[in-house]
Amino acid sequence: MLDGILLGLDTAFSAQAIVFLVGGCLAGTLIGMLPGLGPMTAIALMIPIASTLEPATGIIMMAAVYYGAIFGGSTSSILINAPGVASTVASSFDGYPLSQQGHAGKALAIAAGASFCGGIIGAILLMLGAPVLAQASLLFQSSDYFALMVLGLVSVAAFAGNGGLIKALLMTTIGLMLSTVGTSQAQGVERFTLGSIDLIDGISFLLLVMATFALAEALLAVLRTPASGLQIVEQSKRKSLGSMRITKQEVRDISPTVARSSVLGFIIGLLPGAGATVASFLAYASEQRMAPRKQSPAFGEGAPRGLAAPEAANNAAATGSFVPLLTLGIPGSGTTAILLGALIAYGIQPGPMLFINEPAVFWAVIVSMWLGNVVLLVLNLPLIPYIARILMVPGRLLLPLIMFFSIIGVYLVSFNTFDIQLMVLFAVAAVGLRLLNFPMAPMILGFILGGLMEENLGRALLIYDNNWSFLWTRPLTFGILLLAAVALFVPLLRTLVNRKKGSDQ
Amino acid sequence: MTFNPDRAGGCILLVFCCAYGVLALDIPTTTTQMGSAFTARTMPFALAVAGIGLSLLLILMPGRTPAKSRMPVYWLQGAAFIVLMSAYGLTIRPFGFLLATITFLTIGFWLLGERKVITLITVPAIIAMLFWFLLSELLGVYIAPGPAIWSTHV
């Protein structure tokens, strides 16, 4: 492990990696701060730049963008009560009241400190746990990988649906369908190309992510706001941040909360589909329950513990979600699905062999998490008053710029104008589906895992001589599929019962 | 049966899944795949069946009563941007990066209510030129700055 850490330090401490780490943290904070634009959009917008870098540097930068965006989301939750992402909604419960009381600076410092601790604790747990899991997962065969992917897809659909499990499953299926467009890798047969030469290589992952997140997000903002009202923050909300100092007593009060929430967040982050949002809400709720009776009412009215808990948990969960990605090659969330797509685009296959074949990437990502959290605390926090000025940029200027960066980011990869038209088409479809409350993250996950799933299933059938019995005769495959069935049917039954109740009422 | 957003989405996706299923019939199977349990058609067929099943489930399930949204949707503004983005895609090659980008941003700013002429001209011009310089001079990515007719390449 020590060799690995040294290798990671060597890679992450190169001048280029540090420049892109700092740049990624700043860019992530900037983008994540804009209401509506979360880590997925932030990472999507940075992929064109990452694709020009070496794999280790590119992944370090994208990981930095990830935690930068979560930090940025917390900032907008605290300052203007407009969470950039779902995972920072819980931070606004106490962060915004603190800000309203004139303690915005203190709230930001608590959020940054708790995020830092959550990230560091998460990175230590990741460092200890990931190599062990990677070694264990060397026992996995194609059939087990296929089962794991089914589990990942089902779990993400079960969580991402927000009560609409069937819609999430349907979107996962749509993503899988889109992944079959182009020439099939195993058979070399053209599928769903409609005779177009532009579709022979399939739909680009970058194009789909940019269209369904960055472009669709900007289009939704255009659809929902009148031209005259496009200002992200009204003049009345522009306030001074106040002091960023936290008292010793406050540090003593929030320390146990941060430790508990970090461990809880990391464990939840490990579970496919659960992610930072569930972690932050659970941490908030458990701290509220554990708070002494005299402190409990302060929750929701500016309690430092109420802000520290979700902040530590969401950062630790973001770190935890890297474990299944790095060790099994199975992304546990939409954001890590985008990172998986980026790794595949680099020609790197995440999974147990990543630990053996690409140790520099593996350890550099882990080491970069420590560095990224240090950068966020040391560099971003003092810069917040300046970074927050992006919220003052009128939306009427910002939205066309987001559209421009999305379009040009995709065009610069292929120099094919067909991609721009396809991107607009996907963005329109995504906007329509989002207006009908269909989630997009399961679709992206399905799209990214589709090719791998088909490949592993095909290989498993080849190994087992065209016999499907491996699905129930191989214990590991069967066990994982059983878990997937439980993950699917428990929420499905709940959804059906709730809907029945709803229709009866 | 009321027509709620879930059912509307279900209907749209049902059409998509049916079309996907029909197109899956056109996937050729090579002679080597004939006796195989897994061909290029296997996964698309399974997905089409799953997609149709889930869409039907969504349509036939008792839907949730939609909460009336009071937020207005500015369709015309959105449509104008869709046309603008598509036009940008069509013009980036013949007009060149600079002209197409400046036009795209200027019209975009104007559509969203920016009326200061100085902002409408200078901001897009500065951004387009800065971005082009960054690409071509710093990142080494060449993108034709001017119209195709200026190009000296044959």
XYZ file of C-alpha atoms in Angstrom:
659
model
C 0.000 0.000 0.000
C 2.868 2.341 0.872
C 4.297 1.853 -2.625
C 0.903 2.712 -4.050
C 0.622 5.871 -1.967
C 4.110 6.946 -3.054
C 3.218 6.266 -6.680
C -0.001 8.247 -6.244
C 1.891 11.119 -4.602
C 4.417 11.101 -7.421
C 1.686 11.334 -10.057
C -0.554 13.761 -8.202
C 2.346 16.056 -7.253
C 3.482 16.658 -10.829
C 3.186 20.326 -11.769
C 0.591 19.587 -14.459
C -1.581 17.512 -12.119
C -1.532 20.218 -9.426
C -2.468 22.942 -11.922
C -5.425 20.905 -13.158
C -6.369 19.862 -9.611
C -6.584 23.485 -8.496
C -8.265 24.483 -11.768
C -10.742 21.605 -11.432
C -11.643 22.572 -7.864
C -12.195 26.202 -8.882
C -14.148 25.333 -12.041
C -16.249 22.789 -10.133
C -17.028 25.330 -7.406
C -17.938 27.960 -9.991
C -20.231 25.668 -11.981
C -21.666 23.879 -8.937
C -22.603 27.219 -7.438
C -24.969 28.025 -10.281
C -28.423 26.830 -9.295
C -29.462 23.846 -11.357
C -25.975 22.933 -12.486
C -24.667 20.056 -10.408
C -21.564 17.848 -10.429
C -22.800 15.895 -13.446
C -23.044 19.031 -15.563
C -19.763 20.331 -14.182
C -17.914 17.119 -15.073
C -19.626 16.933 -18.469
C -18.508 20.479 -19.277
C -14.907 19.629 -18.340
C -14.627 16.361 -20.315
C -13.456 18.057 -23.540
C -10.529 19.563 -21.609
C -9.831 16.321 -19.739
C -9.712 14.382 -22.997
C -6.639 16.378 -24.046
C -4.752 15.361 -20.863
C -2.999 12.200 -19.750
C -5.406 9.719 -18.118
C -4.155 10.214 -14.544
C -4.205 14.026 -14.818
C -7.587 13.989 -16.570
C -9.190 11.821 -13.899
C -7.592 13.889 -11.112
C -9.067 17.020 -12.691
C -12.523 15.488 -13.054
C -12.469 14.190 -9.466
C -11.491 17.720 -8.361
C -14.395 19.133 -10.379
C -16.665 16.639 -8.602
C -15.908 17.750 -5.062
C -15.556 21.368 -6.176
C -19.106 21.194 -7.560
C -20.457 19.697 -4.330
C -18.748 22.500 -2.396
C -20.130 25.075 -4.856
C -23.611 23.611 -4.460
C -23.348 24.030 -0.693
C -22.310 27.651 -1.154
C -25.400 28.524 -3.178
C -27.554 26.585 -0.665
C -26.150 28.645 2.170
C -26.026 32.040 0.468
C -29.215 32.107 -1.581
C -31.154 29.013 -0.483
C -30.883 27.647 -4.026
C -29.120 24.286 -3.861
C -27.204 23.587 -7.027
C -27.711 19.866 -6.476
C -29.983 17.549 -4.518
C -27.110 16.471 -2.260
C -26.810 19.971 -0.811
C -30.520 20.513 -0.151
C -30.080 19.368 3.469
C -27.275 21.922 3.873
C -29.734 24.736 3.209
C -31.956 23.715 6.179
C -29.561 25.303 8.646
C -27.054 26.989 6.348
C -29.495 29.505 4.911
C -30.971 30.522 8.300
C -27.396 31.077 9.547
C -26.757 33.221 6.491
C -29.982 35.163 7.108
C -28.833 35.832 10.673
C -25.735 37.567 9.267
C -23.396 34.575 9.751
C -22.961 33.561 6.102
C -19.162 33.567 6.490
C -19.333 31.294 9.530
C -21.802 28.972 7.746
C -19.452 28.703 4.774
C -16.501 27.998 7.075
C -18.450 25.260 8.911
C -19.527 23.764 5.571
C -15.977 23.859 4.223
C -14.497 22.410 7.428
C -17.084 19.616 7.630
C -16.685 18.847 3.916
C -12.920 18.748 4.368
C -13.144 16.305 7.284
C -15.764 14.208 5.468
C -13.562 14.081 2.387
C -10.392 13.220 4.320
C -12.064 10.514 6.430
C -13.692 9.166 3.254
C -10.350 9.137 1.426
C -8.678 7.225 4.284
C -11.480 4.642 4.284
C -11.267 4.443 0.482
C -7.507 3.909 0.670
C -7.940 1.082 3.158
C -10.983 -0.539 1.612
C -10.526 -0.224 -2.155
C -7.398 -2.403 -2.553
C -8.971 -5.164 -0.414
C -12.162 -5.106 -2.475
C -10.130 -4.944 -5.691
C -8.216 -8.086 -4.658
C -11.441 -9.876 -3.732
C -13.113 -8.890 -6.985
C -10.364 -10.655 -8.945
C -12.452 -13.764 -8.303
C -15.261 -12.297 -10.388
C -16.058 -13.779 -13.803
C -17.994 -12.312 -16.731
C -21.277 -13.703 -15.401
C -20.673 -12.030 -12.015
C -19.887 -8.737 -13.718
C -23.084 -9.003 -15.713
C -24.999 -9.626 -12.468
C -23.209 -6.718 -10.776
C -24.198 -4.393 -13.605
C -27.806 -5.523 -13.300
C -27.576 -4.787 -9.564
C -26.047 -1.352 -10.228
C -28.716 -0.403 -12.756
C -31.583 -1.624 -10.612
C -30.275 0.067 -7.450
C -29.701 3.380 -9.161
C -33.173 3.229 -10.675
C -34.636 2.383 -7.271
C -33.023 5.425 -5.651
C -32.963 7.904 -8.516
C -36.655 7.523 -9.177
C -37.648 9.647 -6.214
C -40.865 7.687 -5.879
C -41.115 6.993 -9.619
C -39.387 3.631 -9.800
C -41.065 2.552 -13.029
C -40.079 5.798 -14.729
C -36.490 5.332 -13.550
C -36.437 1.726 -14.786
C -37.873 2.842 -18.101
C -35.203 5.515 -18.429
C -32.533 2.907 -17.628
C -33.939 0.775 -20.447
C -33.871 3.765 -22.812
C -30.207 4.319 -21.903
C -29.443 0.662 -22.600
C -31.259 0.969 -25.942
C -29.209 4.008 -26.929
C -26.035 2.076 -26.108
C -26.901 -0.502 -28.783
C -26.808 2.088 -31.586
C -23.803 1.609 -33.902
C -21.630 -1.340 -34.766
C -21.888 -4.104 -32.153
C -18.452 -4.845 -30.729
C -18.856 -8.604 -30.415
C -20.531 -9.395 -33.740
C -19.430 -6.455 -35.882
C -22.997 -5.930 -37.062
C -24.541 -2.496 -37.688
C -27.537 -1.771 -35.473
C -30.017 1.138 -35.524
C -27.791 3.338 -37.692
C -30.718 4.161 -40.036
C -28.232 4.056 -42.894
C -26.327 7.046 -41.513
C -22.560 6.885 -41.644
C -22.437 9.269 -38.660
C -24.031 6.657 -36.400
C -21.770 3.733 -37.304
C -19.548 4.396 -34.279
C -22.597 4.774 -32.061
C -23.716 7.749 -30.021
C -20.902 9.567 -28.289
C -21.031 9.416 -24.515
C -19.911 13.036 -24.260
C -22.644 14.155 -26.663
C -25.367 12.404 -24.673
C -24.145 13.686 -21.309
C -23.734 17.264 -22.550
C -27.139 17.205 -24.249
C -29.080 15.714 -21.351
C -27.396 17.710 -18.601
C -25.617 20.928 -19.579
C -27.691 21.848 -22.633
C -31.008 20.586 -21.236
C -30.345 22.431 -17.974
C -29.747 25.720 -19.825
C -32.819 25.160 -22.020
C -34.970 24.450 -18.961
C -33.775 27.701 -17.394
C -34.714 29.533 -20.606
C -38.148 27.898 -20.624
C -38.882 28.714 -17.001
C -37.812 32.337 -16.773
C -39.071 35.389 -18.598
C -36.375 37.262 -20.509
C -36.689 40.308 -18.259
C -36.308 38.284 -15.023
C -33.157 36.342 -15.802
C -31.038 37.340 -12.843
C -29.680 34.516 -10.708
C -29.560 36.538 -7.506
C -31.775 39.522 -6.891
C -30.152 42.719 -5.726
C -31.910 42.373 -2.363
C -30.089 39.113 -1.599
C -26.628 40.571 -2.053
C -25.275 40.742 1.481
C -21.914 40.834 3.164
C -20.668 37.397 4.234
C -19.591 38.468 7.715
C -16.768 36.827 9.694
C -15.589 33.329 8.774
C -14.279 32.572 12.271
C -15.586 29.509 14.116
C -15.289 29.489 17.918
C -13.549 26.678 19.830
C -16.849 25.749 21.462
C -18.466 25.387 18.036
C -15.588 23.185 16.878
C -16.047 20.987 19.978
C -19.793 20.787 19.316
C -19.581 19.806 15.691
C -16.557 17.460 15.823
C -18.440 14.304 16.912
C -21.170 15.120 14.368
C -18.615 15.398 11.596
C -16.950 12.095 12.540
C -20.249 10.185 12.744
C -21.653 11.713 9.559
C -18.445 11.046 7.620
C -18.490 7.325 8.404
C -22.231 7.108 7.719
C -21.803 9.027 4.446
C -18.943 6.811 3.293
C -20.907 3.613 3.964
C -23.951 4.954 2.110
C -21.725 6.122 -0.743
C -20.530 2.540 -1.184
C -24.045 1.343 -1.932
C -24.923 1.553 -5.595
C -27.581 4.139 -6.195
C -27.769 5.648 -2.727
C -25.202 8.408 -3.142
C -24.599 11.773 -1.557
C -28.243 12.905 -1.437
C -29.444 9.989 0.676
C -26.315 10.287 2.836
C -26.838 13.983 3.549
C -30.516 13.568 4.483
C -29.815 10.519 6.667
C -26.957 12.270 8.452
C -29.122 15.334 9.073
C -32.009 13.230 10.382
C -29.807 11.098 12.630
C -28.076 14.150 14.109
C -31.436 15.784 14.715
C -32.587 12.662 16.575
C -29.354 12.431 18.576
C -29.254 16.103 19.542
C -29.982 16.881 23.211
C -33.538 18.057 23.776
C -32.466 21.669 24.387
C -30.536 21.747 21.079
C -33.076 19.927 18.959
C -35.323 22.903 18.208
C -32.328 24.785 16.843
C -32.237 22.381 13.925
C -33.736 24.184 10.961
C -33.059 27.566 12.534
C -29.320 27.806 11.990
C -27.804 24.968 14.060
C -24.113 24.486 13.210
C -24.532 20.706 13.747
C -27.418 20.683 11.276
C -25.108 22.182 8.664
C -22.006 20.127 9.500
C -23.790 16.751 9.342
C -25.015 16.840 5.711
C -21.820 18.541 4.543
C -19.532 15.877 6.037
C -21.837 13.092 4.861
C -22.216 14.230 1.255
C -18.476 14.650 0.765
C -17.706 11.288 2.392
C -20.409 9.652 0.244
C -18.933 11.213 -2.899
C -15.609 9.616 -1.921
C -17.283 6.318 -1.039
C -18.966 6.146 -4.450
C -15.487 5.831 -5.978
C -15.010 2.425 -4.320
C -17.385 0.410 -6.562
C -16.184 2.472 -9.551
C -12.480 1.843 -9.015
C -12.676 -1.728 -7.770
C -15.580 -3.260 -9.660
C -15.995 -0.857 -12.559
C -19.605 -0.356 -11.491
C -20.609 3.256 -10.940
C -22.803 3.803 -7.930
C -24.254 7.111 -9.107
C -24.881 9.224 -12.186
C -21.750 11.260 -11.515
C -19.476 8.252 -11.185
C -21.171 6.855 -14.315
C -19.875 9.896 -16.206
C -16.426 9.315 -14.714
C -16.629 5.682 -15.824
C -17.466 6.870 -19.339
C -14.441 9.158 -19.243
C -12.183 6.296 -18.081
C -13.460 4.061 -20.882
C -12.855 6.908 -23.360
C -9.226 6.901 -22.171
C -9.067 3.193 -22.956
C -8.908 2.320 -19.255
C -11.194 -0.441 -18.030
C -12.105 0.240 -14.391
C -12.430 -2.804 -12.205
C -10.062 -5.031 -10.228
C -7.484 -4.961 -13.025
C -7.256 -1.155 -12.773
C -5.484 -1.644 -9.462
C -2.952 -3.918 -11.193
C -2.714 -2.511 -14.737
C -3.028 1.216 -14.022
C -1.762 1.680 -10.459
C -0.775 5.284 -11.233
C -4.380 6.185 -12.083
C -5.780 4.218 -9.137
C -3.524 5.748 -6.501
C -3.405 9.197 -8.074
C -7.188 9.450 -7.762
C -7.003 8.473 -4.086
C -4.156 10.877 -3.299
C -5.850 13.635 -5.315
C -8.832 13.371 -2.975
C -6.699 14.511 -0.055
C -5.129 17.242 -2.132
C -8.498 18.279 -3.555
C -9.976 18.660 -0.099
C -6.969 20.686 1.041
C -7.332 22.918 -2.040
C -11.018 23.412 -1.320
C -10.331 24.421 2.274
C -7.212 26.508 1.790
C -7.860 28.086 -1.590
C -11.576 28.032 -2.301
C -12.876 29.101 1.073
C -10.969 32.421 1.171
C -11.938 32.979 -2.448
C -15.656 32.390 -1.869
C -16.570 36.109 -1.679
C -15.032 36.502 -5.156
C -16.257 33.193 -6.617
C -19.777 33.998 -5.392
C -19.791 36.960 -7.753
C -20.628 34.547 -10.558
C -24.081 34.477 -9.005
C -24.357 38.173 -9.885
C -23.725 37.562 -13.597
C -27.056 38.028 -15.328
C -28.607 34.768 -16.507
C -29.270 36.381 -19.880
C -25.505 36.312 -20.480
C -24.729 33.091 -18.638
C -27.247 30.771 -20.312
C -26.162 31.345 -23.939
C -22.578 30.897 -22.745
C -23.388 27.521 -21.149
C -25.044 26.491 -24.421
C -22.026 27.653 -26.395
C -19.542 25.746 -24.193
C -21.663 22.589 -24.362
C -22.015 22.680 -28.144
C -18.440 23.603 -28.886
C -17.166 21.025 -26.371
C -18.835 18.258 -28.369
C -17.948 19.737 -31.767
C -14.258 19.994 -30.893
C -14.061 16.255 -30.274
C -15.480 15.119 -33.609
C -15.538 18.265 -35.834
C -18.792 16.827 -37.154
C -21.753 19.201 -37.407
C -24.114 16.200 -37.382
C -23.188 15.811 -33.697
C -24.480 19.325 -32.964
C -27.846 18.552 -34.551
C -28.049 15.217 -32.709
C -27.154 16.979 -29.501
C -29.951 19.536 -29.964
C -32.365 16.669 -30.636
C -31.330 14.846 -27.446
C -31.492 18.084 -25.449
C -35.063 18.719 -26.652
C -36.051 15.133 -25.774
C -34.370 15.463 -22.364
C -36.159 18.744 -21.639
C -39.501 17.186 -22.594
C -38.904 14.165 -20.373
C -37.676 16.292 -17.489
C -40.753 18.497 -17.707
C -42.703 15.246 -17.314
C -40.545 14.399 -14.261
C -38.531 11.577 -15.812
C -35.041 11.203 -14.264
C -32.009 11.403 -16.533
C -29.282 9.828 -14.352
C -30.574 6.234 -14.788
C -30.541 6.744 -18.550
C -26.890 7.811 -18.538
C -25.976 4.872 -16.323
C -27.821 2.483 -18.642
C -26.079 4.005 -21.658
C -22.626 3.632 -20.135
C -23.133 0.137 -18.751
C -25.069 -1.143 -21.791
C -22.033 -2.050 -23.887
C -20.186 -3.654 -20.956
C -23.274 -5.594 -19.941
C -23.799 -7.020 -23.408
C -20.112 -7.871 -23.696
C -20.024 -9.690 -20.344
C -23.269 -11.558 -20.967
C -22.059 -12.655 -24.414
C -18.725 -13.808 -22.960
C -20.415 -15.664 -20.103
C -22.641 -17.522 -22.579
C -19.580 -18.411 -24.616
C -17.805 -19.773 -21.520
C -20.885 -21.770 -20.455
C -21.414 -23.170 -23.952
C -24.553 -21.164 -24.787
C -26.241 -22.335 -21.625
C -28.091 -19.754 -19.518
C -27.910 -21.970 -16.423
C -24.945 -19.998 -15.046
C -27.495 -17.445 -13.887
C -28.687 -19.820 -11.170
C -25.918 -22.443 -10.868
C -22.978 -20.124 -10.166
C -23.477 -19.065 -6.525
C -21.871 -15.621 -6.792
C -23.857 -14.686 -9.913
C -27.056 -16.011 -8.392
C -26.431 -14.210 -5.094
C -25.886 -10.848 -6.809
C -28.943 -11.338 -9.020
C -30.969 -12.197 -5.934
C -29.829 -8.939 -4.343
C -30.823 -7.112 -7.523
C -34.264 -8.734 -7.378
C -34.698 -7.598 -3.761
C -33.483 -4.084 -4.662
C -36.032 -4.033 -7.487
C -39.086 -5.641 -5.973
C -39.135 -4.055 -2.524
C -39.398 -0.452 -3.848
C -41.596 -1.649 -6.731
C -44.119 -3.164 -4.337
C -44.001 0.002 -2.243
C -44.618 2.109 -5.379
C -47.557 -0.062 -6.445
C -49.113 0.040 -2.945
C -48.630 3.835 -2.699
C -50.194 4.384 -6.107
C -53.101 2.128 -5.242
C -53.621 4.116 -2.034
C -53.329 7.379 -3.999
C -55.908 6.297 -6.558
C -58.302 5.050 -3.815
C -58.142 8.412 -2.092
C -58.365 7.292 -16.764
C -56.913 10.807 -16.520
C -54.081 11.905 -18.775
C -51.299 12.844 -16.378
C -47.589 13.589 -17.083
C -46.605 9.988 -16.262
C -49.002 8.627 -18.862
C -48.002 11.245 -21.434
C -44.347 10.267 -20.989
C -45.322 6.595 -21.020
C -47.101 7.027 -24.374
C -44.132 8.843 -25.939
C -41.672 6.213 -24.724
C -43.999 3.393 -25.787
C -43.860 4.724 -29.364
C -40.062 4.956 -29.088
C -39.757 1.397 -27.727
C -42.080 0.016 -30.434
C -40.047 1.746 -33.148
C -36.880 0.357 -31.553
C -38.396 -3.125 -31.525
C -39.389 -2.880 -35.188
C -35.907 -1.679 -36.143
C -34.401 -4.552 -34.130
C -36.002 -6.906 -36.657
C -33.691 -5.452 -39.319
C -30.509 -6.384 -37.433
C -28.729 -8.961 -39.586
C -27.510 -12.160 -37.978
C -24.350 -13.622 -39.460
C -24.120 -17.324 -40.311
C -21.691 -17.919 -37.452
C -24.316 -16.671 -34.992
C -27.080 -18.956 -36.281
C -26.841 -21.616 -33.546
C -25.717 -19.183 -30.880
C -27.840 -18.307 -27.841
C -26.576 -14.739 -27.989
C -26.655 -12.788 -31.239
C -26.573 -9.105 -32.144
C -30.384 -9.156 -31.864
C -30.665 -10.730 -28.399
C -30.148 -7.674 -26.231
C -32.140 -5.257 -28.458
C -35.107 -7.669 -28.448
C -34.967 -8.087 -24.687
C -34.727 -4.308 -24.244
C -37.633 -3.660 -26.609
C -39.815 -6.112 -24.644
C -38.736 -4.587 -21.319
C -39.286 -1.036 -22.614
C -42.751 -1.815 -24.002
C -43.706 -3.615 -20.790
C -42.555 -0.757 -18.548
C -44.224 1.891 -20.751
C -47.505 -0.031 -20.636
C -47.183 -0.429 -16.871
C -46.701 3.333 -16.557
C -49.719 4.050 -18.757
C -52.023 1.514 -17.110
C -50.996 2.143 -13.492
C -53.226 4.427 -11.458
C -51.403 7.702 -11.966
C -50.617 10.283 -9.366
C -52.810 13.375 -9.334
C -50.574 16.051 -10.829
C -50.088 19.124 -8.703
C -51.025 22.156 -10.806
C -47.808 23.962 -11.605
C -48.117 27.701 -11.344
C -44.800 28.236 -13.039
C -45.353 29.468 -16.592
C -43.330 27.903 -19.377
C -41.980 30.253 -22.046
C -42.262 27.940 -25.032
C -41.512 30.540 -27.699
C -38.282 31.561 -25.984
C -37.251 27.902 -25.765
C -38.160 27.219 -29.392
C -36.131 30.236 -30.506
C -33.074 28.807 -28.720
C -33.547 25.373 -30.258
C -33.576 26.980 -33.724
C -30.595 29.148 -32.761
C -28.514 26.168 -31.605
C -29.381 24.194 -34.691
C -28.504 27.181 -36.882
C -25.177 27.487 -35.060
C -24.446 23.884 -35.989
C -25.282 24.600 -39.601
C -23.237 27.803 -39.843
C -20.083 26.971 -37.882
C -18.399 25.448 -40.947
C -19.482 27.774 -43.785
C -19.238 30.999 -41.693
C -16.250 29.960 -39.588
C -15.933 29.805 -35.802
C -15.659 33.529 -35.061
C -18.569 34.811 -37.124
C -20.888 31.924 -36.205
C -20.080 32.179 -32.478
C -20.419 35.960 -32.318
C -23.771 35.738 -34.121
C -24.949 32.889 -31.853
C -24.051 34.694 -28.640
C -25.374 38.081 -29.798
C -28.756 36.636 -30.781
C -28.787 34.507 -27.586
C -28.160 37.525 -25.343
C -30.754 39.539 -27.267
C -33.381 36.790 -27.011
C -32.935 36.742 -23.246
C -33.506 40.458 -22.926
C -30.085 42.093 -23.231
C -30.597 45.370 -25.078
C -27.332 47.275 -24.516
C -25.707 47.429 -27.952
C -22.227 47.650 -26.480
C -22.751 44.410 -24.489
C -24.361 42.689 -27.466
C -21.301 43.388 -29.607
C -18.284 43.414 -27.305
C -19.000 40.445 -24.992
C -19.584 37.898 -27.812
C -16.625 39.232 -29.792
C -14.242 39.083 -26.814
C -15.395 35.595 -25.785
C -15.207 34.191 -29.329
C -11.735 35.610 -29.981
C -10.389 34.628 -26.565
C -11.724 31.089 -26.928
C -10.328 30.755 -30.451
C -6.939 32.017 -29.275
C -6.998 29.577 -26.345
C -7.821 26.682 -28.667
C -5.479 27.390 -31.528
C -2.533 28.978 -29.747
C -2.484 27.297 -26.333
C -4.170 23.914 -26.828
C -3.095 23.437 -30.446
C -6.623 22.653 -31.649
C -7.191 24.279 -35.038
C -10.664 25.490 -35.824
C -11.239 27.606 -38.952
C -11.836 31.159 -37.702
C -13.341 32.605 -40.888
C -15.764 31.623 -43.643
C -14.900 28.571 -45.741
C -14.475 30.759 -48.861
C -11.494 32.500 -47.216
C -9.741 29.206 -46.810
C -6.695 28.713 -49.008
C -6.922 24.930 -48.672
C -8.118 23.074 -51.753
